[in-house]
Amino acid sequence: SFRYKLLIRDIVSIEILFSTGIRVSELSNLKKNEINIKQGIVKIFGKGSKERIIQICDKEVLNLLKEYSILFNLNSNPNNHFLLNRLNNNFSEQSIRAMIHKYEQKLGLRQITPHMFRHSFATLLLEEGVDVRYIQNMLGHSSISTTQIYTKVNTKHQRKLLSSKHPRRTFSLSL
């Protein structure tokens, strides 16, 4: 059904935001030829025309992308954009924001922005111990200082890790 088709498009939009840390403008401008579902590769043209490549490794997300492509008949659709609206035009930044707002309301949440998915992407990778330079590269930041904003958030997690995992916690000095 038509509603199902749009629901899959919405899920795919959110999954790409979360899986790649892509900016909402980059998502809206993503072209069909910049996403290779078989290989799980997304080519992103970011700020300053910088190109970066992000892998999508999750099988469920790749299956959703496949289903979306079939539902929207992307192979024979004359529109070059990957994400399309109900009229087969580009799914705009404003529409993506409005879609996220719609689900936010349905779930009774407050102030969820597309950027939060980008922020979560970076923060969760940091928490898994990924080097900040790799994250800088994946986010397409030209300056490490931009990426380091995410490391500030991470100090709470670091404290928790060090207090629960650091070998020093098991030593005791009896004086």
PDB file of C-alpha atoms in Angstrom:
ATOM      1  CA  SER A   1       0.000   0.000   0.000  1.00  0.00           C
ATOM      2  CA  PHE A   2       0.964   3.636  -0.395  1.00  0.00           C
ATOM      3  CA  ARG A   3       1.240   4.200   3.370  1.00  0.00           C
ATOM      4  CA  TYR A   4       3.557   1.196   3.682  1.00  0.00           C
ATOM      5  CA  LYS A   5       5.752   2.573   0.901  1.00  0.00           C
ATOM      6  CA  LEU A   6       6.108   5.935   2.708  1.00  0.00           C
ATOM      7  CA  LEU A   7       6.707   4.202   6.042  1.00  0.00           C
ATOM      8  CA  ILE A   8       9.615   2.223   4.536  1.00  0.00           C
ATOM      9  CA  ARG A   9      11.002   5.476   3.075  1.00  0.00           C
ATOM     10  CA  ASP A  10      10.791   7.119   6.529  1.00  0.00           C
ATOM     11  CA  ILE A  11      12.514   4.179   8.243  1.00  0.00           C
ATOM     12  CA  VAL A  12      15.222   4.137   5.558  1.00  0.00           C
ATOM     13  CA  SER A  13      15.808   7.885   6.064  1.00  0.00           C
ATOM     14  CA  ILE A  14      16.246   7.497   9.824  1.00  0.00           C
ATOM     15  CA  GLU A  15      18.395   4.369   9.436  1.00  0.00           C
ATOM     16  CA  ILE A  16      20.748   6.122   7.005  1.00  0.00           C
ATOM     17  CA  LEU A  17      21.027   9.119   9.366  1.00  0.00           C
ATOM     18  CA  PHE A  18      21.928   6.825  12.260  1.00  0.00           C
ATOM     19  CA  SER A  19      24.090   4.311  10.347  1.00  0.00           C
ATOM     20  CA  THR A  20      26.285   6.861   8.599  1.00  0.00           C
ATOM     21  CA  GLY A  21      26.246  10.054  10.692  1.00  0.00           C
ATOM     22  CA  ILE A  22      25.276  11.894   7.493  1.00  0.00           C
ATOM     23  CA  ARG A  23      24.040  15.509   7.659  1.00  0.00           C
ATOM     24  CA  VAL A  24      20.349  16.036   6.786  1.00  0.00           C
ATOM     25  CA  SER A  25      21.383  18.169   3.768  1.00  0.00           C
ATOM     26  CA  GLU A  26      23.668  15.360   2.556  1.00  0.00           C
ATOM     27  CA  LEU A  27      20.868  12.818   3.000  1.00  0.00           C
ATOM     28  CA  SER A  28      18.394  14.933   1.062  1.00  0.00           C
ATOM     29  CA  ASN A  29      20.904  15.381  -1.772  1.00  0.00           C
ATOM     30  CA  LEU A  30      21.976  11.719  -1.910  1.00  0.00           C
ATOM     31  CA  LYS A  31      21.790  10.429  -5.490  1.00  0.00           C
ATOM     32  CA  LYS A  32      20.905   6.878  -6.568  1.00  0.00           C
ATOM     33  CA  ASN A  33      24.375   6.278  -7.999  1.00  0.00           C
ATOM     34  CA  GLU A  34      25.995   7.315  -4.690  1.00  0.00           C
ATOM     35  CA  ILE A  35      24.560   4.355  -2.813  1.00  0.00           C
ATOM     36  CA  ASN A  36      25.608   0.794  -3.621  1.00  0.00           C
ATOM     37  CA  ILE A  37      23.303  -1.526  -1.703  1.00  0.00           C
ATOM     38  CA  LYS A  38      25.095  -4.737  -2.758  1.00  0.00           C
ATOM     39  CA  GLN A  39      28.407  -3.486  -1.395  1.00  0.00           C
ATOM     40  CA  GLY A  40      26.844  -1.432   1.408  1.00  0.00           C
ATOM     41  CA  ILE A  41      28.677   1.707   0.343  1.00  0.00           C
ATOM     42  CA  VAL A  42      27.396   5.283   0.556  1.00  0.00           C
ATOM     43  CA  LYS A  43      29.336   8.067  -1.187  1.00  0.00           C
ATOM     44  CA  ILE A  44      28.680  11.358   0.527  1.00  0.00           C
ATOM     45  CA  PHE A  45      29.477  14.755  -0.940  1.00  0.00           C
ATOM     46  CA  GLY A  46      29.749  16.989   2.092  1.00  0.00           C
ATOM     47  CA  LYS A  47      30.558  20.587   2.866  1.00  0.00           C
ATOM     48  CA  GLY A  48      33.195  22.081   0.604  1.00  0.00           C
ATOM     49  CA  SER A  49      32.522  19.331  -1.975  1.00  0.00           C
ATOM     50  CA  LYS A  50      34.536  16.882   0.128  1.00  0.00           C
ATOM     51  CA  GLU A  51      33.749  13.290  -0.718  1.00  0.00           C
ATOM     52  CA  ARG A  52      33.710  10.566   1.897  1.00  0.00           C
ATOM     53  CA  ILE A  53      32.656   6.939   1.783  1.00  0.00           C
ATOM     54  CA  ILE A  54      30.760   5.232   4.585  1.00  0.00           C
ATOM     55  CA  GLN A  55      30.011   1.513   4.809  1.00  0.00           C
ATOM     56  CA  ILE A  56      26.640   0.269   5.955  1.00  0.00           C
ATOM     57  CA  CYS A  57      27.364  -3.109   7.488  1.00  0.00           C
ATOM     58  CA  ASP A  58      24.024  -3.935   9.087  1.00  0.00           C
ATOM     59  CA  LYS A  59      22.121  -6.618   7.107  1.00  0.00           C
ATOM     60  CA  GLU A  60      18.690  -5.361   8.253  1.00  0.00           C
ATOM     61  CA  VAL A  61      19.449  -1.830   7.061  1.00  0.00           C
ATOM     62  CA  LEU A  62      20.717  -3.160   3.710  1.00  0.00           C
ATOM     63  CA  ASN A  63      17.548  -5.251   3.323  1.00  0.00           C
ATOM     64  CA  LEU A  64      15.439  -2.155   4.054  1.00  0.00           C
ATOM     65  CA  LEU A  65      17.373  -0.220   1.399  1.00  0.00           C
ATOM     66  CA  LYS A  66      16.691  -3.029  -1.095  1.00  0.00           C
ATOM     67  CA  GLU A  67      12.989  -3.060  -0.270  1.00  0.00           C
ATOM     68  CA  TYR A  68      12.826   0.733  -0.548  1.00  0.00           C
ATOM     69  CA  SER A  69      14.521   0.622  -3.986  1.00  0.00           C
ATOM     70  CA  ILE A  70      11.983  -1.898  -5.223  1.00  0.00           C
ATOM     71  CA  LEU A  71       8.959  -0.072  -3.758  1.00  0.00           C
ATOM     72  CA  PHE A  72      10.014   3.246  -5.298  1.00  0.00           C
ATOM     73  CA  ASN A  73      11.119   1.529  -8.513  1.00  0.00           C
ATOM     74  CA  LEU A  74      14.426   3.407  -8.362  1.00  0.00           C
ATOM     75  CA  ASN A  75      16.000   1.588 -11.330  1.00  0.00           C
ATOM     76  CA  SER A  76      13.518   2.984 -13.821  1.00  0.00           C
ATOM     77  CA  ASN A  77      12.606   6.188 -11.993  1.00  0.00           C
ATOM     78  CA  PRO A  78      13.792   9.265 -13.945  1.00  0.00           C
ATOM     79  CA  ASN A  79      14.524  11.163 -10.710  1.00  0.00           C
ATOM     80  CA  ASN A  80      18.194  10.940  -9.806  1.00  0.00           C
ATOM     81  CA  HIS A  81      17.710  11.315  -6.037  1.00  0.00           C
ATOM     82  CA  PHE A  82      17.763   8.301  -3.742  1.00  0.00           C
ATOM     83  CA  LEU A  83      15.074   9.526  -1.341  1.00  0.00           C
ATOM     84  CA  LEU A  84      11.801  10.502  -2.948  1.00  0.00           C
ATOM     85  CA  ASN A  85       8.556  12.041  -1.732  1.00  0.00           C
ATOM     86  CA  ARG A  86       5.036  10.906  -2.648  1.00  0.00           C
ATOM     87  CA  LEU A  87       5.247  12.836  -5.935  1.00  0.00           C
ATOM     88  CA  ASN A  88       8.563  11.186  -6.891  1.00  0.00           C
ATOM     89  CA  ASN A  89      10.462  14.410  -6.257  1.00  0.00           C
ATOM     90  CA  ASN A  90      13.479  14.862  -4.014  1.00  0.00           C
ATOM     91  CA  PHE A  91      12.635  14.218  -0.327  1.00  0.00           C
ATOM     92  CA  SER A  92      13.716  17.673   0.877  1.00  0.00           C
ATOM     93  CA  GLU A  93      15.516  18.654   4.075  1.00  0.00           C
ATOM     94  CA  GLN A  94      12.323  20.316   5.342  1.00  0.00           C
ATOM     95  CA  SER A  95      10.335  17.158   4.612  1.00  0.00           C
ATOM     96  CA  ILE A  96      12.877  14.975   6.425  1.00  0.00           C
ATOM     97  CA  ARG A  97      12.710  17.304   9.445  1.00  0.00           C
ATOM     98  CA  ALA A  98       8.900  17.300   9.333  1.00  0.00           C
ATOM     99  CA  MET A  99       8.867  13.468   9.089  1.00  0.00           C
ATOM    100  CA  ILE A 100      11.102  13.143  12.159  1.00  0.00           C
ATOM    101  CA  HIS A 101       8.891  15.658  13.994  1.00  0.00           C
ATOM    102  CA  LYS A 102       5.808  13.593  13.093  1.00  0.00           C
ATOM    103  CA  TYR A 103       7.263  10.449  14.720  1.00  0.00           C
ATOM    104  CA  GLU A 104       8.563  12.457  17.654  1.00  0.00           C
ATOM    105  CA  GLN A 105       4.977  13.621  18.298  1.00  0.00           C
ATOM    106  CA  LYS A 106       3.544  10.102  17.845  1.00  0.00           C
ATOM    107  CA  LEU A 107       6.027   8.754  20.392  1.00  0.00           C
ATOM    108  CA  GLY A 108       5.492  11.649  22.789  1.00  0.00           C
ATOM    109  CA  LEU A 109       9.169  12.650  22.589  1.00  0.00           C
ATOM    110  CA  ARG A 110      10.537  16.172  22.507  1.00  0.00           C
ATOM    111  CA  GLN A 111      12.926  18.019  20.228  1.00  0.00           C
ATOM    112  CA  ILE A 112      14.469  15.222  18.194  1.00  0.00           C
ATOM    113  CA  THR A 113      16.482  16.664  15.340  1.00  0.00           C
ATOM    114  CA  PRO A 114      18.224  14.953  12.409  1.00  0.00           C
ATOM    115  CA  HIS A 115      21.505  16.182  13.918  1.00  0.00           C
ATOM    116  CA  MET A 116      20.885  14.045  17.025  1.00  0.00           C
ATOM    117  CA  PHE A 117      21.348  10.915  14.903  1.00  0.00           C
ATOM    118  CA  ARG A 118      24.707  12.311  13.741  1.00  0.00           C
ATOM    119  CA  HIS A 119      25.655  13.131  17.320  1.00  0.00           C
ATOM    120  CA  SER A 120      24.633   9.642  18.518  1.00  0.00           C
ATOM    121  CA  PHE A 121      26.605   8.034  15.695  1.00  0.00           C
ATOM    122  CA  ALA A 122      29.770   9.870  16.801  1.00  0.00           C
ATOM    123  CA  THR A 123      29.255   9.468  20.548  1.00  0.00           C
ATOM    124  CA  LEU A 124      28.487   5.736  20.360  1.00  0.00           C
ATOM    125  CA  LEU A 125      31.582   5.107  18.220  1.00  0.00           C
ATOM    126  CA  LEU A 126      33.688   7.059  20.723  1.00  0.00           C
ATOM    127  CA  GLU A 127      32.235   4.979  23.543  1.00  0.00           C
ATOM    128  CA  GLU A 128      33.306   1.848  21.678  1.00  0.00           C
ATOM    129  CA  GLY A 129      36.850   3.185  21.646  1.00  0.00           C
ATOM    130  CA  VAL A 130      37.044   4.301  18.008  1.00  0.00           C
ATOM    131  CA  ASP A 131      39.850   6.821  17.438  1.00  0.00           C
ATOM    132  CA  VAL A 132      38.525  10.373  17.140  1.00  0.00           C
ATOM    133  CA  ARG A 133      40.436  10.812  13.834  1.00  0.00           C
ATOM    134  CA  TYR A 134      38.393   8.014  12.214  1.00  0.00           C
ATOM    135  CA  ILE A 135      35.209   9.619  13.472  1.00  0.00           C
ATOM    136  CA  GLN A 136      36.386  13.003  12.127  1.00  0.00           C
ATOM    137  CA  ASN A 137      36.820  11.358   8.739  1.00  0.00           C
ATOM    138  CA  MET A 138      33.400   9.650   8.832  1.00  0.00           C
ATOM    139  CA  LEU A 139      31.649  12.889   9.808  1.00  0.00           C
ATOM    140  CA  GLY A 140      33.494  14.845   7.135  1.00  0.00           C
ATOM    141  CA  HIS A 141      34.902  17.411   9.572  1.00  0.00           C
ATOM    142  CA  SER A 142      37.852  19.332   8.170  1.00  0.00           C
ATOM    143  CA  SER A 143      39.002  20.216  11.678  1.00  0.00           C
ATOM    144  CA  ILE A 144      39.538  17.791  14.554  1.00  0.00           C
ATOM    145  CA  SER A 145      38.326  20.510  16.962  1.00  0.00           C
ATOM    146  CA  THR A 146      34.821  20.183  15.509  1.00  0.00           C
ATOM    147  CA  THR A 147      34.885  16.445  16.197  1.00  0.00           C
ATOM    148  CA  GLN A 148      36.279  16.946  19.689  1.00  0.00           C
ATOM    149  CA  ILE A 149      32.986  18.519  20.756  1.00  0.00           C
ATOM    150  CA  TYR A 150      31.775  14.909  20.948  1.00  0.00           C
ATOM    151  CA  THR A 151      34.638  13.883  23.229  1.00  0.00           C
ATOM    152  CA  LYS A 152      33.481  16.357  25.881  1.00  0.00           C
ATOM    153  CA  VAL A 153      30.215  14.453  26.165  1.00  0.00           C
ATOM    154  CA  ASN A 154      32.274  11.309  26.508  1.00  0.00           C
ATOM    155  CA  THR A 155      33.999  12.219  29.789  1.00  0.00           C
ATOM    156  CA  LYS A 156      31.026  10.927  31.794  1.00  0.00           C
ATOM    157  CA  HIS A 157      31.294   7.587  30.056  1.00  0.00           C
ATOM    158  CA  GLN A 158      35.061   7.551  30.580  1.00  0.00           C
ATOM    159  CA  ARG A 159      34.643   8.098  34.326  1.00  0.00           C
ATOM    160  CA  LYS A 160      32.171   5.205  34.479  1.00  0.00           C
ATOM    161  CA  LEU A 161      34.556   2.955  32.511  1.00  0.00           C
ATOM    162  CA  LEU A 162      37.611   3.825  34.553  1.00  0.00           C
ATOM    163  CA  SER A 163      35.859   3.398  37.886  1.00  0.00           C
ATOM    164  CA  SER A 164      34.438   0.018  36.908  1.00  0.00           C
ATOM    165  CA  LYS A 165      37.186  -1.416  34.665  1.00  0.00           C
ATOM    166  CA  HIS A 166      40.562   0.099  35.574  1.00  0.00           C
ATOM    167  CA  PRO A 167      42.885  -2.509  37.188  1.00  0.00           C
ATOM    168  CA  ARG A 168      43.700  -0.057  40.003  1.00  0.00           C
ATOM    169  CA  ARG A 169      40.243  -0.597  41.480  1.00  0.00           C
ATOM    170  CA  THR A 170      41.299  -4.084  42.667  1.00  0.00           C
ATOM    171  CA  PHE A 171      44.485  -3.007  44.437  1.00  0.00           C
ATOM    172  CA  SER A 172      44.459  -2.099  48.053  1.00  0.00           C
ATOM    173  CA  LEU A 173      47.251  -0.644  50.057  1.00  0.00           C
ATOM    174  CA  SER A 174      47.385  -1.518  53.694  1.00  0.00           C
ATOM    175  CA  LEU A 175      49.478   0.935  55.603  1.00  0.00           C
TER     176      LEU A 175
END
